[in-house]
Short mmCIF file of C-alpha atoms in Angstrom, two decimals:
data_model
loop_
_atom_site.label_atom_id
_atom_site.label_comp_id
_atom_site.label_asym_id
_atom_site.label_seq_id
_atom_site.Cartn_x
_atom_site.Cartn_y
_atom_site.Cartn_z
CA MET A 1 -40.47 5.69 -39.06
CA ILE A 2 -40.73 2.75 -36.65
CA ASP A 3 -38.81 -0.43 -37.20
CA VAL A 4 -39.13 -3.14 -34.56
CA GLU A 5 -37.23 -6.35 -35.14
CA ASP A 6 -37.40 -9.54 -33.07
CA VAL A 7 -37.99 -7.67 -29.83
CA VAL A 8 -38.21 -9.66 -26.60
CA VAL A 9 -39.44 -8.11 -23.34
CA ARG A 10 -39.43 -10.01 -20.05
CA TYR A 11 -41.06 -9.20 -16.73
CA GLY A 12 -38.98 -11.37 -14.43
CA THR A 13 -39.33 -14.89 -15.83
CA ALA A 14 -42.53 -14.10 -17.77
CA ILE A 15 -42.14 -13.27 -21.46
CA ALA A 16 -44.32 -10.28 -22.36
CA LEU A 17 -43.15 -9.95 -25.96
CA ASP A 18 -41.65 -12.84 -27.89
CA ARG A 19 -39.65 -11.89 -31.00
CA VAL A 20 -42.10 -9.26 -32.22
CA SER A 21 -41.36 -7.43 -35.48
CA LEU A 22 -43.37 -4.50 -36.79
CA THR A 23 -42.93 -1.53 -39.11
CA VAL A 24 -44.73 1.77 -39.47
CA ALA A 25 -43.72 3.67 -42.62
CA ALA A 26 -43.90 7.45 -43.00
CA GLY A 27 -47.50 8.63 -43.16
CA GLU A 28 -48.86 5.14 -42.58
CA MET A 29 -51.71 4.23 -40.19
CA VAL A 30 -51.03 0.90 -38.56
CA ALA A 31 -53.18 -0.99 -36.07
CA LEU A 32 -51.97 -3.34 -33.36
CA ILE A 33 -54.88 -5.40 -32.08
CA GLY A 34 -55.20 -8.08 -29.47
CA ALA A 35 -56.94 -9.04 -26.26
CA ASN A 36 -56.13 -7.76 -22.78
CA GLY A 37 -52.64 -8.85 -21.71
CA ALA A 38 -51.50 -9.64 -25.25
CA GLY A 39 -48.49 -7.30 -24.87
CA LYS A 40 -49.73 -4.31 -26.91
CA SER A 41 -49.06 -1.71 -24.23
CA THR A 42 -45.73 -3.35 -23.42
CA LEU A 43 -44.63 -2.81 -27.01
CA LEU A 44 -45.47 0.90 -26.80
CA ASN A 45 -43.73 1.18 -23.44
CA ALA A 46 -40.67 -0.47 -24.96
CA LEU A 47 -40.77 2.03 -27.85
CA SER A 48 -40.88 4.85 -25.27
CA ARG A 49 -38.01 3.23 -23.33
CA VAL A 50 -40.23 2.93 -20.27
CA VAL A 51 -39.55 -0.82 -20.17
CA PRO A 52 -36.24 -2.34 -21.28
CA THR A 53 -35.97 -4.92 -24.04
CA ALA A 54 -34.14 -8.19 -23.44
CA SER A 55 -33.14 -8.57 -27.10
CA GLY A 56 -34.00 -7.39 -30.59
CA SER A 57 -33.77 -3.92 -32.05
CA MET A 58 -36.01 -0.88 -32.26
CA ARG A 59 -35.38 2.13 -34.49
CA ILE A 60 -37.48 5.25 -34.60
CA ARG A 61 -36.73 7.87 -37.25
CA GLY A 62 -38.19 11.27 -36.56
CA CYS A 63 -40.11 12.50 -33.55
CA PHE A 64 -42.22 9.92 -31.70
CA ALA A 65 -45.08 10.65 -29.29
CA HIS A 66 -46.84 8.14 -27.05
CA VAL A 67 -50.39 8.62 -25.78
CA PRO A 68 -50.53 6.10 -22.93
CA GLU A 69 -53.41 3.90 -21.83
CA GLY A 70 -55.65 5.61 -19.29
CA ARG A 71 -54.73 9.06 -20.70
CA GLN A 72 -52.29 9.77 -17.85
CA LEU A 73 -52.95 13.50 -17.78
CA PHE A 74 -51.45 15.94 -15.31
CA SER A 75 -54.73 15.90 -13.43
CA ASP A 76 -54.36 19.03 -11.29
CA LEU A 77 -53.08 21.19 -14.16
CA SER A 78 -55.25 22.96 -16.72
CA VAL A 79 -55.98 21.70 -20.22
CA ASP A 80 -53.71 24.39 -21.66
CA ASP A 81 -50.87 23.49 -19.28
CA ASN A 82 -51.21 19.82 -20.23
CA LEU A 83 -50.98 20.71 -23.90
CA ARG A 84 -48.00 23.04 -23.43
CA LEU A 85 -46.13 20.39 -21.44
CA GLY A 86 -46.55 18.06 -24.42
CA ALA A 87 -44.17 20.39 -26.26
CA PHE A 88 -41.45 20.00 -23.60
CA ARG A 89 -38.87 19.00 -26.20
CA ALA A 90 -40.20 21.35 -28.88
CA THR A 91 -39.55 25.05 -29.22
CA ASP A 92 -43.03 26.00 -30.44
CA ARG A 93 -45.49 25.83 -27.52
CA ASP A 94 -48.38 27.60 -29.21
CA THR A 95 -51.52 25.56 -28.49
CA SER A 96 -53.93 27.41 -30.79
CA TRP A 97 -53.70 24.83 -33.60
CA ILE A 98 -54.82 22.07 -31.19
CA TYR A 99 -57.95 24.09 -30.35
CA GLU A 100 -58.60 24.56 -34.07
CA LEU A 101 -58.21 20.81 -34.55
CA MET A 102 -60.33 19.94 -31.49
CA PRO A 103 -62.80 22.82 -30.98
CA GLU A 104 -64.41 20.87 -28.14
CA LEU A 105 -61.38 21.79 -26.00
CA ASP A 106 -61.52 25.52 -26.72
CA GLY A 107 -64.12 26.27 -24.05
CA VAL A 108 -62.38 24.23 -21.36
CA ARG A 109 -58.78 25.35 -21.83
CA LYS A 110 -58.55 26.81 -18.30
CA ARG A 111 -60.27 23.89 -16.57
CA ARG A 112 -58.41 21.25 -14.58
CA ALA A 113 -57.82 18.12 -16.61
CA ASP A 114 -59.46 15.86 -14.03
CA SER A 115 -62.73 17.80 -14.25
CA LEU A 116 -63.28 16.89 -17.93
CA SER A 117 -65.39 14.11 -19.44
CA GLY A 118 -63.64 10.95 -20.60
CA GLY A 119 -63.84 12.02 -24.24
CA GLN A 120 -62.39 15.45 -23.53
CA GLN A 121 -59.60 13.87 -21.48
CA GLN A 122 -58.74 11.59 -24.39
CA MET A 123 -58.64 14.62 -26.70
CA VAL A 124 -56.26 16.38 -24.28
CA ALA A 125 -54.08 13.26 -24.16
CA ILE A 126 -53.91 13.10 -27.97
CA GLY A 127 -53.46 16.88 -28.19
CA ARG A 128 -50.59 16.69 -25.71
CA GLY A 129 -48.96 14.03 -27.88
CA LEU A 130 -49.47 16.16 -31.00
CA MET A 131 -47.88 19.19 -29.33
CA ALA A 132 -44.52 17.42 -29.62
CA ARG A 133 -45.01 17.82 -33.43
CA PRO A 134 -44.42 14.09 -33.92
CA ASP A 135 -43.77 12.35 -37.21
CA VAL A 136 -45.48 9.30 -35.74
CA ILE A 137 -47.85 9.00 -32.80
CA ALA A 138 -48.69 5.83 -30.89
CA ILE A 139 -52.09 5.81 -29.20
CA ASP A 140 -52.90 3.17 -26.60
CA GLU A 141 -56.57 2.18 -26.28
CA MET A 142 -58.03 5.34 -27.76
CA SER A 143 -61.63 4.08 -27.60
CA LEU A 144 -61.57 2.59 -24.10
CA GLY A 145 -64.57 3.74 -22.06
CA LEU A 146 -65.72 6.30 -24.62
CA ALA A 147 -69.10 6.71 -26.31
CA PRO A 148 -69.19 5.60 -29.99
CA LYS A 149 -69.88 9.19 -31.11
CA VAL A 150 -66.75 10.44 -29.32
CA VAL A 151 -64.66 7.60 -30.77
CA GLN A 152 -65.89 8.44 -34.29
CA SER A 153 -64.95 12.08 -33.77
CA LEU A 154 -61.44 11.16 -32.57
CA ALA A 155 -61.03 8.75 -35.49
CA ARG A 156 -61.98 11.50 -37.95
CA GLN A 157 -59.43 13.85 -36.42
CA LEU A 158 -56.68 11.24 -36.68
CA SER A 159 -57.53 10.51 -40.32
CA ARG A 160 -57.46 14.23 -41.04
CA LEU A 161 -54.03 14.62 -39.43
CA ASN A 162 -52.80 11.62 -41.38
CA GLU A 163 -54.06 12.99 -44.69
CA GLU A 164 -53.20 16.66 -44.21
CA ARG A 165 -49.94 16.45 -42.27
CA GLY A 166 -48.68 12.97 -43.16
CA LEU A 167 -48.76 11.93 -39.52
CA GLY A 168 -47.83 8.28 -38.99
CA VAL A 169 -50.10 6.48 -36.51
CA LEU A 170 -49.65 3.30 -34.53
CA LEU A 171 -53.07 2.58 -33.06
CA VAL A 172 -53.18 0.04 -30.26
CA GLU A 173 -56.74 -1.17 -29.81
CA GLN A 174 -58.85 -3.87 -28.27
CA SER A 175 -61.60 -2.76 -30.62
CA ALA A 176 -60.49 -4.55 -33.78
CA ARG A 177 -63.49 -3.19 -35.66
CA LEU A 178 -62.36 0.42 -35.13
CA ALA A 179 -58.68 -0.30 -35.73
CA LEU A 180 -59.19 -2.23 -38.97
CA SER A 181 -61.60 0.32 -40.40
CA LEU A 182 -59.21 3.21 -39.64
CA CYS A 183 -55.79 1.76 -40.49
CA SER A 184 -54.44 0.41 -43.76
CA LYS A 185 -52.26 -2.23 -42.12
CA ALA A 186 -52.64 -4.28 -38.95
CA TYR A 187 -50.83 -6.69 -36.67
CA VAL A 188 -52.53 -9.15 -34.33
CA LEU A 189 -50.82 -9.91 -31.03
CA GLU A 190 -51.71 -12.86 -28.76
CA THR A 191 -49.89 -13.60 -25.49
CA GLY A 192 -46.80 -11.72 -26.63
CA ARG A 193 -46.58 -13.21 -30.14
CA LEU A 194 -47.63 -11.86 -33.51
CA VAL A 195 -50.19 -14.29 -34.91
CA ALA A 196 -51.33 -12.36 -37.98
CA GLU A 197 -50.34 -9.31 -40.00
CA GLY A 198 -51.15 -7.72 -43.31
CA PRO A 199 -53.30 -5.11 -45.05
CA SER A 200 -56.52 -4.44 -43.11
CA ARG A 201 -58.66 -5.19 -46.16
CA GLU A 202 -57.22 -8.74 -46.18
CA LEU A 203 -57.43 -9.26 -42.42
CA VAL A 204 -61.11 -8.30 -42.30
CA ASN A 205 -61.76 -11.25 -44.58
CA SER A 206 -59.53 -13.63 -42.63
CA HIS A 207 -61.56 -16.36 -40.95
CA PHE A 208 -59.27 -16.23 -37.88
CA VAL A 209 -59.64 -12.45 -37.38
CA VAL A 210 -63.38 -12.49 -38.04
CA SER A 211 -64.05 -15.31 -35.58
CA ALA A 212 -61.62 -14.15 -32.86
CA TYR A 213 -61.94 -10.37 -33.01
CA LEU A 214 -64.85 -9.17 -35.17
CA GLY A 215 -67.59 -11.70 -34.53
CA SER A 216 -69.12 -10.83 -37.88
CA PRO A 217 -67.63 -9.46 -41.13
CA LEU A 218 -66.85 -5.75 -40.98
CA GLU A 219 -69.01 -4.77 -43.95
CA GLU A 220 -72.18 -6.12 -42.34
CA THR A 221 -71.92 -3.84 -39.33
CA ALA A 222 -70.27 -0.82 -40.90
CA MET B 1 -48.07 46.15 24.15
CA SER B 2 -50.24 43.52 25.78
CA ALA B 3 -48.74 40.10 26.42
CA PHE B 4 -51.21 38.52 24.01
CA LEU B 5 -50.21 40.76 21.09
CA SER B 6 -46.56 40.27 21.91
CA TYR B 7 -46.95 36.47 21.80
CA LEU B 8 -49.02 36.76 18.62
CA VAL B 9 -46.45 38.79 16.69
CA HIS B 10 -43.61 36.56 17.93
CA GLY B 11 -45.61 33.48 16.92
CA ILE B 12 -46.35 34.83 13.45
CA ALA B 13 -42.69 35.72 12.85
CA VAL B 14 -41.34 32.36 14.02
CA GLY B 15 -44.21 30.60 12.23
CA CYS B 16 -43.12 32.28 8.99
CA GLY B 17 -39.75 30.57 9.44
CA PHE B 18 -41.48 27.22 9.95
CA ALA B 19 -43.57 27.89 6.82
CA LEU B 20 -40.43 28.49 4.75
CA ILE B 21 -38.94 25.19 5.94
CA ALA B 22 -42.28 23.45 5.36
CA SER B 23 -42.62 24.79 1.81
CA GLY B 24 -39.18 23.38 0.98
CA LEU B 25 -40.20 20.02 2.41
CA ILE B 26 -43.42 20.04 0.38
CA ILE B 27 -41.71 20.93 -2.92
CA ILE B 28 -39.13 18.18 -2.49
CA TYR B 29 -41.79 15.67 -1.39
CA ARG B 30 -44.19 16.53 -4.23
CA VAL B 31 -41.58 16.27 -6.97
CA THR B 32 -39.60 13.29 -5.64
CA ARG B 33 -41.92 11.60 -3.04
CA VAL B 34 -38.98 11.88 -0.62
CA VAL B 35 -39.46 13.29 2.91
CA ASN B 36 -36.21 15.19 3.32
CA LEU B 37 -35.07 14.57 6.90
CA ALA B 38 -32.16 16.97 6.33
CA GLN B 39 -34.42 19.98 5.66
CA GLY B 40 -33.43 21.58 8.99
CA MET B 41 -29.77 21.31 7.96
CA PHE B 42 -30.33 23.88 5.19
CA ALA B 43 -31.49 26.48 7.75
CA VAL B 44 -28.55 25.74 10.07
CA LEU B 45 -26.08 25.86 7.19
CA ALA B 46 -27.43 29.20 5.99
CA GLY B 47 -27.46 30.70 9.49
CA LEU B 48 -23.87 29.66 10.14
CA THR B 49 -22.70 30.71 6.66
CA ALA B 50 -24.34 34.13 6.99
CA SER B 51 -22.66 34.69 10.36
CA SER B 52 -19.25 33.86 8.84
CA MET B 53 -19.88 36.08 5.81
CA LEU B 54 -20.80 38.99 8.08
CA ASP B 55 -17.67 38.34 10.18
CA LEU B 56 -15.65 38.54 6.96
CA GLY B 57 -17.08 42.00 6.34
CA LEU B 58 -19.78 41.28 3.77
CA PRO B 59 -22.71 43.70 4.17
CA HIS B 60 -26.15 42.57 5.33
CA GLY B 61 -28.27 41.50 2.41
CA LEU B 62 -25.33 40.22 0.41
CA ALA B 63 -24.26 37.86 3.23
CA GLU B 64 -27.77 36.46 3.57
CA ILE B 65 -28.13 36.01 -0.21
CA ALA B 66 -24.76 34.24 -0.38
CA ALA B 67 -25.82 31.95 2.51
CA THR B 68 -29.10 31.13 0.76
CA ILE B 69 -27.24 30.27 -2.45
CA ALA B 70 -24.92 28.02 -0.41
CA SER B 71 -27.99 26.24 0.99
CA ALA B 72 -29.44 25.80 -2.50
CA ALA B 73 -26.11 24.30 -3.61
CA ALA B 74 -26.23 21.98 -0.58
CA GLY B 75 -29.73 21.02 -1.73
CA VAL B 76 -28.43 20.00 -5.15
CA ILE B 77 -25.64 17.93 -3.57
CA LEU B 78 -28.12 16.25 -1.20
CA GLY B 79 -30.45 15.61 -4.15
CA LEU B 80 -27.65 14.04 -6.20
CA VAL B 81 -26.83 11.66 -3.35
CA ALA B 82 -30.46 10.89 -2.48
CA ILE B 83 -32.12 10.51 -5.90
CA GLY B 84 -29.26 10.68 -8.41
CA LYS B 85 -29.05 6.92 -8.84
CA ARG B 86 -31.82 5.70 -11.12
CA GLY B 87 -34.33 3.41 -9.45
CA THR B 88 -33.66 4.53 -5.86
CA SER B 89 -36.89 4.12 -3.89
CA PRO B 90 -38.27 7.10 -1.90
CA GLU B 91 -37.81 5.04 1.29
CA ALA B 92 -34.12 4.50 0.54
CA SER B 93 -33.74 8.19 -0.37
CA LEU B 94 -35.34 9.16 2.96
CA ILE B 95 -32.67 7.19 4.85
CA VAL B 96 -29.99 8.80 2.66
CA THR B 97 -31.23 12.28 3.64
CA LEU B 98 -30.97 11.26 7.31
CA GLY B 99 -27.41 10.03 6.74
CA VAL B 100 -26.39 13.19 4.90
CA GLY B 101 -27.94 15.28 7.69
CA ILE B 102 -25.77 13.47 10.27
CA PHE B 103 -22.72 13.85 8.02
CA GLY B 104 -23.60 17.56 7.92
CA TYR B 105 -23.15 17.69 11.72
CA ALA B 106 -19.53 16.61 11.32
CA LEU B 107 -18.84 19.17 8.59
CA GLU B 108 -20.50 21.99 10.53
CA ILE B 109 -18.54 21.18 13.72
CA LEU B 110 -15.36 21.06 11.63
CA ILE B 111 -16.01 24.51 10.12
CA TRP B 112 -17.90 26.40 12.85
CA GLY B 113 -17.26 24.41 16.05
CA ASP B 114 -20.01 23.24 18.40
CA GLN B 115 -20.96 26.57 19.96
CA PRO B 116 -24.13 28.41 18.87
CA ARG B 117 -23.61 31.36 16.53
CA SER B 118 -25.80 34.28 15.68
CA PHE B 119 -25.65 37.72 14.13
CA ALA B 120 -27.50 40.95 14.64
CA GLY B 121 -30.65 41.41 12.63
CA LEU B 122 -32.70 44.57 12.31
CA SER B 123 -32.59 46.33 15.65
CA GLY B 124 -35.20 48.59 17.16
CA LEU B 125 -38.95 48.74 17.42
CA LEU B 126 -41.62 50.07 15.11
CA LYS B 127 -44.29 51.98 16.99
CA ILE B 128 -47.83 51.84 15.65
CA SER B 129 -50.18 53.63 18.04
CA ASP B 130 -49.47 51.94 21.37
CA LEU B 131 -48.05 48.83 19.68
CA GLU B 132 -44.27 48.31 19.64
CA LEU B 133 -43.24 45.73 17.04
CA PRO B 134 -39.63 44.46 16.80
CA LYS B 135 -38.36 45.34 13.32
CA GLN B 136 -36.72 41.92 12.87
CA TYR B 137 -40.15 40.27 13.26
CA LEU B 138 -41.57 42.54 10.59
CA LEU B 139 -38.61 41.79 8.33
CA ILE B 140 -39.22 38.03 8.72
CA ILE B 141 -42.90 38.45 7.86
CA ALA B 142 -42.15 40.70 4.86
CA VAL B 143 -39.45 38.37 3.48
CA THR B 144 -41.74 35.35 3.92
CA LEU B 145 -44.64 37.01 2.13
CA LEU B 146 -42.29 38.05 -0.68
CA VAL B 147 -40.91 34.51 -1.00
CA PHE B 148 -44.37 32.90 -1.00
CA GLY B 149 -45.56 35.45 -3.57
CA ALA B 150 -42.59 34.57 -5.76
CA LEU B 151 -43.32 30.85 -5.31
CA GLU B 152 -46.93 31.35 -6.38
CA VAL B 153 -45.81 33.22 -9.51
CA PHE B 154 -43.15 30.56 -10.19
CA PHE B 155 -45.60 27.64 -10.00
CA GLU B 156 -48.54 29.38 -11.68
CA ARG B 157 -46.83 31.41 -14.39
CA THR B 158 -43.55 29.81 -15.43
CA TYR B 159 -42.91 26.79 -17.64
CA LEU B 160 -40.33 25.42 -15.18
CA GLY B 161 -42.89 25.70 -12.37
CA LYS B 162 -45.49 23.86 -14.46
CA THR B 163 -42.89 21.21 -15.32
CA LEU B 164 -42.23 20.63 -11.62
CA SER B 165 -45.99 20.43 -11.00
CA ALA B 166 -46.28 17.89 -13.85
CA CYS B 167 -43.61 15.71 -12.22
CA ALA B 168 -45.51 15.94 -8.92
CA SER B 169 -48.83 15.14 -10.60
CA ASN B 170 -47.80 12.20 -12.79
CA PRO B 171 -44.10 11.29 -13.01
CA GLY B 172 -44.77 8.49 -15.53
CA ALA B 173 -46.57 10.82 -17.95
CA ALA B 174 -43.88 13.45 -17.36
CA ARG B 175 -41.25 10.98 -18.56
CA LEU B 176 -43.36 10.18 -21.64
CA VAL B 177 -43.43 13.84 -22.74
CA GLY B 178 -39.65 13.96 -22.41
CA ILE B 179 -39.21 15.55 -18.98
CA ASN B 180 -36.15 14.36 -17.08
CA VAL B 181 -37.88 13.67 -13.76
CA THR B 182 -34.61 13.15 -11.87
CA ARG B 183 -33.30 16.52 -13.06
CA MET B 184 -36.55 18.15 -11.96
CA GLY B 185 -36.12 16.41 -8.60
CA LEU B 186 -32.75 18.14 -8.29
CA VAL B 187 -34.42 21.48 -9.08
CA GLY B 188 -36.88 20.61 -6.26
CA PHE B 189 -33.98 19.92 -3.89
CA ALA B 190 -32.31 23.22 -4.90
CA LEU B 191 -35.54 25.10 -4.19
CA GLY B 192 -35.97 23.24 -0.90
CA GLY B 193 -32.39 24.15 0.04
CA ALA B 194 -32.95 27.82 -0.83
CA LEU B 195 -36.21 27.99 1.16
CA GLY B 196 -34.58 26.33 4.16
CA GLY B 197 -31.72 28.81 3.73
CA VAL B 198 -34.05 31.82 3.80
CA ALA B 199 -35.59 30.44 7.01
CA GLY B 200 -32.12 30.09 8.51
CA VAL B 201 -30.95 33.64 7.72
CA VAL B 202 -34.13 35.27 9.04
CA LEU B 203 -34.43 33.14 12.20
CA THR B 204 -30.76 33.12 13.31
CA PRO B 205 -30.89 36.72 14.67
CA LEU B 206 -33.79 35.58 16.91
CA THR B 207 -32.31 32.24 18.04
CA PRO B 208 -28.61 31.36 17.73
CA VAL B 209 -27.98 28.17 15.73
CA SER B 210 -25.50 25.38 16.20
CA TYR B 211 -24.88 22.16 14.29
CA ASP B 212 -27.70 20.32 16.11
CA SER B 213 -30.39 23.01 15.75
CA ASP B 214 -31.66 21.23 12.64
CA MET B 215 -33.95 18.71 14.35
CA PRO B 216 -36.24 21.21 16.15
CA LEU B 217 -36.43 23.21 12.91
CA PHE B 218 -37.25 20.07 10.93
CA VAL B 219 -39.93 18.93 13.39
CA ASN B 220 -41.64 22.32 13.28
CA GLY B 221 -41.35 22.52 9.49
CA PHE B 222 -42.63 18.95 9.14
CA ALA B 223 -45.61 19.66 11.42
CA ALA B 224 -46.45 22.76 9.35
CA ALA B 225 -46.12 20.72 6.14
CA ILE B 226 -48.40 18.01 7.54
CA LEU B 227 -50.91 20.70 8.54
CA ALA B 228 -50.80 21.80 4.89
CA GLY B 229 -51.49 18.22 3.82
CA LEU B 230 -48.09 18.08 2.06
CA ARG B 231 -49.82 19.68 -0.92
CA ARG B 232 -49.35 23.28 -2.04
CA PRO B 233 -46.47 25.32 -0.58
CA ILE B 234 -48.84 28.28 -0.07
CA LEU B 235 -50.90 26.17 2.40
CA ALA B 236 -47.73 25.74 4.45
CA LEU B 237 -47.82 29.46 5.17
CA ALA B 238 -51.08 29.03 7.07
CA GLY B 239 -49.77 25.83 8.69
CA GLY B 240 -46.50 27.44 9.78
CA ILE B 241 -48.11 30.59 11.15
CA GLY B 242 -50.80 28.59 12.97
CA LEU B 243 -48.13 26.41 14.55
CA GLY B 244 -45.88 29.37 15.43
CA VAL B 245 -48.73 31.24 17.13
CA ALA B 246 -49.89 28.13 19.02
CA GLU B 247 -46.35 27.51 20.28
CA ALA B 248 -45.93 31.16 21.32
CA MET B 249 -49.21 31.04 23.26
CA VAL B 250 -48.25 27.76 24.97
CA ALA B 251 -44.83 29.20 25.87
CA GLY B 252 -46.38 32.44 27.09
CA TYR B 253 -49.35 31.19 29.05
CA ALA B 254 -48.15 27.70 30.08
CA LYS B 255 -44.49 26.65 30.13
CA PRO B 256 -41.83 27.46 27.48
CA SER B 257 -40.60 23.86 27.74
CA TYR B 258 -43.97 22.60 26.44
CA GLN B 259 -43.51 24.60 23.25
CA SER B 260 -41.09 22.19 21.56
CA SER B 261 -43.35 19.20 22.24
CA LEU B 262 -46.36 20.84 20.62
CA ALA B 263 -45.17 20.47 17.02
CA LEU B 264 -44.23 16.85 17.55
CA LEU B 265 -47.54 16.09 19.24
CA LEU B 266 -49.44 17.83 16.44
CA ALA B 267 -47.54 16.02 13.66
CA ILE B 268 -48.05 12.62 15.31
CA THR B 269 -51.76 13.28 15.93
CA ILE B 270 -52.39 14.33 12.31
CA LEU B 271 -50.44 11.36 10.95
CA VAL B 272 -52.33 8.91 13.19
CA VAL B 273 -55.72 10.42 12.23
CA GLN B 274 -54.82 10.38 8.50
CA SER B 275 -53.55 6.83 8.74
CA ALA B 276 -56.76 5.70 10.54
CA ARG B 277 -58.87 7.45 7.88
CA ARG B 278 -56.93 5.77 5.08
CA SER B 279 -57.28 2.37 6.77
CA SER B 280 -61.04 2.76 7.13
CA LEU B 281 -61.28 3.89 3.49
CA HIS B 282 -59.28 0.82 2.46
CA VAL B 283 -61.62 -1.46 4.46
CA ALA B 284 -64.66 0.29 2.93
CA GLU B 285 -63.26 -0.20 -0.59
CA GLN B 286 -62.67 -3.91 0.10
#
């Protein structure tokens, strides 16, 4: 699905990504965790060709959708318009399946996107990404600024899409706890470099990940 | 008909023309963030083209449509030059539109000479009770309402209209969902050209146009667009009509020579007030 190999991204003289390699297989849920400024969003922007790479290679097989940080909705358009615009490259622009998947949006489909709560806006952003009928979706900071209950609901929906439709997911998160509990594999990025990678069940027991990102073992707080 | 009503109807008709130019400016600005300084050129081009088409024997209606299409094509060409190169800043594009507008002078003089041209519009008066309304004025108002109605349907009901609105709302997100924002910018320029063209073909029977008629048209259209807050094209209708009526009243009750200064004065005042408000907001945020 996604194959990133030794990618370097520079902003002027600063190196934002330094020889980063990452793979997301078909139907796999992969987490990319790291602190603010680690380069997580840069990697997604490079995958979307929003920022150019200085070297390395990136291959995406199948349809790829990117849900950017901060939701980036079309604020003065309705929820339904936002969703339909997500299918710009697709031929099927029927939004009914998104409302079935996220019933919370059904009652607000005619409302302007900027009048919604943060959780609803995040659902619209994810729904807009899903409208492209992607094989893999990359979601940047899904939990940022949202109540735990809303985050749990979004996580459930993603897991359901992964199980029922085989949707590949690349979840970029500052919340390592959420990312590691949701995804089977994870990468840890620090100041543009990958410092750890492997199955989530191994990383949650790694002393480095526990001390730097979890604070306490995952099982204790689950 | 009383002088007041006469000025009012004249002001509404001319204001409709300003509104058409303003709506083109707003669409181009919203989609591309470029203030198109050559917007008046579209009206001049269409007026001159329609006069030539009519001279060649094309019937009314067809000649005006052909002139509007020519203006839309000029819009696409201007768009290609102004925003076609990836990474061109809106400020650089603005200067490009000024340059193309001046280049347009040369082309127009080459084709049509430097003398004003016009053509006959709808002649005669429509009598309603003791009111006598020039039919050309009514035609301008009817065409404008039709065009604004079509614009409303286009932006509210069509996928292309929504796509343009998406580019105006959030160009970065538009790119992420696969929209070619530059191509949509060209659609915006084509629409802007067509709207300027409609203004040109309906106003030329009232006021002959020559190569340098673009600047007064631009200033009036810009003032109407600023009155509309450079937001929705439909608001430009109110802005244009308000401006047209104000100018007609100033020309009628004061001096006609003051009329042309009014739009400029209004645009500068609004820009200064908005700028001062933004500055105070910025200070308050800090």
